[in-house]
């Protein structure tokens, strides 16, 4: 692949544990912005792309968030009101986590 895989092997093979994610989301209907706040709860910081599925009444939007620090903040413009958010909807990563709506 000619890609540097040093970080991949270091964090997924030689670092104990796995990512533990805890987060919340909040939708601003006036600005049509979805705010995502995810915390990595384990000791080591893992760096990886995290796909999320934003589900509305009739639509689903996939978005990839770069997880590269203990606290991940993202604002996503969307034109529908989300009902739920799923972390890693295609089950591609090894992690434990949840995300809930902040009321």
XYZ file of C-alpha atoms in Angstrom:
103
model
C 0.000 0.000 0.000
C 3.044 2.284 0.438
C 1.268 3.889 3.407
C 2.853 4.386 6.804
C 0.998 1.986 9.108
C 3.130 2.616 12.205
C 0.329 4.453 14.085
C -2.209 1.766 13.189
C -0.079 -1.070 14.604
C 1.004 0.959 17.633
C -2.509 1.832 18.799
C -4.455 -1.269 17.736
C -1.869 -3.975 18.534
C 0.537 -2.609 21.134
C -1.627 -0.191 23.156
C -3.732 -1.878 25.836
C -7.499 -1.443 25.643
C -9.720 0.025 22.990
C -11.538 3.323 22.442
C -14.363 3.986 24.896
C -16.574 6.775 23.561
C -19.213 8.734 25.408
C -21.008 11.554 23.687
C -24.033 13.681 23.128
C -25.624 15.530 20.244
C -27.832 18.586 20.037
C -29.704 20.012 17.052
C -30.290 23.747 16.592
C -33.389 23.916 14.363
C -33.070 27.665 13.726
C -29.474 27.436 12.482
C -29.907 23.885 11.106
C -26.698 22.769 12.814
C -26.073 19.446 14.548
C -23.481 19.691 17.330
C -21.616 16.535 18.256
C -19.472 16.199 21.405
C -17.630 12.900 21.911
C -15.166 12.097 24.698
C -12.565 9.332 24.570
C -12.781 7.908 28.091
C -9.807 5.491 28.049
C -6.279 6.523 29.119
C -4.638 6.501 25.671
C -5.875 8.645 22.805
C -6.720 6.601 19.727
C -6.718 8.314 16.330
C -9.243 6.981 13.827
C -12.066 8.010 11.502
C -15.506 7.415 13.019
C -18.502 7.173 10.733
C -21.838 8.261 12.156
C -25.348 7.843 10.775
C -27.659 10.801 11.325
C -31.230 9.527 11.086
C -34.263 11.677 10.400
C -37.876 10.654 9.774
C -37.250 9.831 6.116
C -33.549 10.362 5.548
C -30.186 9.090 6.717
C -26.960 11.034 6.339
C -23.525 9.459 6.795
C -20.685 11.622 8.081
C -17.118 10.771 9.051
C -15.595 12.465 12.081
C -11.858 12.448 12.746
C -11.291 11.232 16.274
C -7.807 12.474 17.116
C -8.049 13.859 20.656
C -9.728 13.194 24.007
C -12.540 15.620 23.198
C -14.019 15.662 19.706
C -16.328 18.545 18.805
C -18.008 18.858 15.425
C -20.776 20.991 13.941
C -22.598 19.537 10.953
C -25.029 21.524 8.814
C -28.110 19.424 8.010
C -31.477 20.367 6.538
C -33.604 17.890 8.496
C -34.305 17.288 12.157
C -32.399 14.256 13.460
C -34.192 11.606 15.469
C -31.147 9.528 16.395
C -27.414 9.195 15.819
C -25.632 5.861 15.421
C -21.889 5.496 15.945
C -20.159 3.239 13.400
C -23.378 2.045 11.710
C -21.539 -0.474 9.486
C -19.611 -1.953 12.450
C -16.110 -1.370 11.114
C -14.308 -0.479 14.362
C -13.448 -2.125 17.656
C -14.737 0.234 20.361
C -17.305 0.618 23.097
C -19.466 3.687 23.055
C -22.756 5.487 23.022
C -24.167 8.834 22.069
C -27.385 10.407 23.295
C -29.392 13.542 22.688
C -28.684 16.453 24.999
C -31.969 18.021 26.015
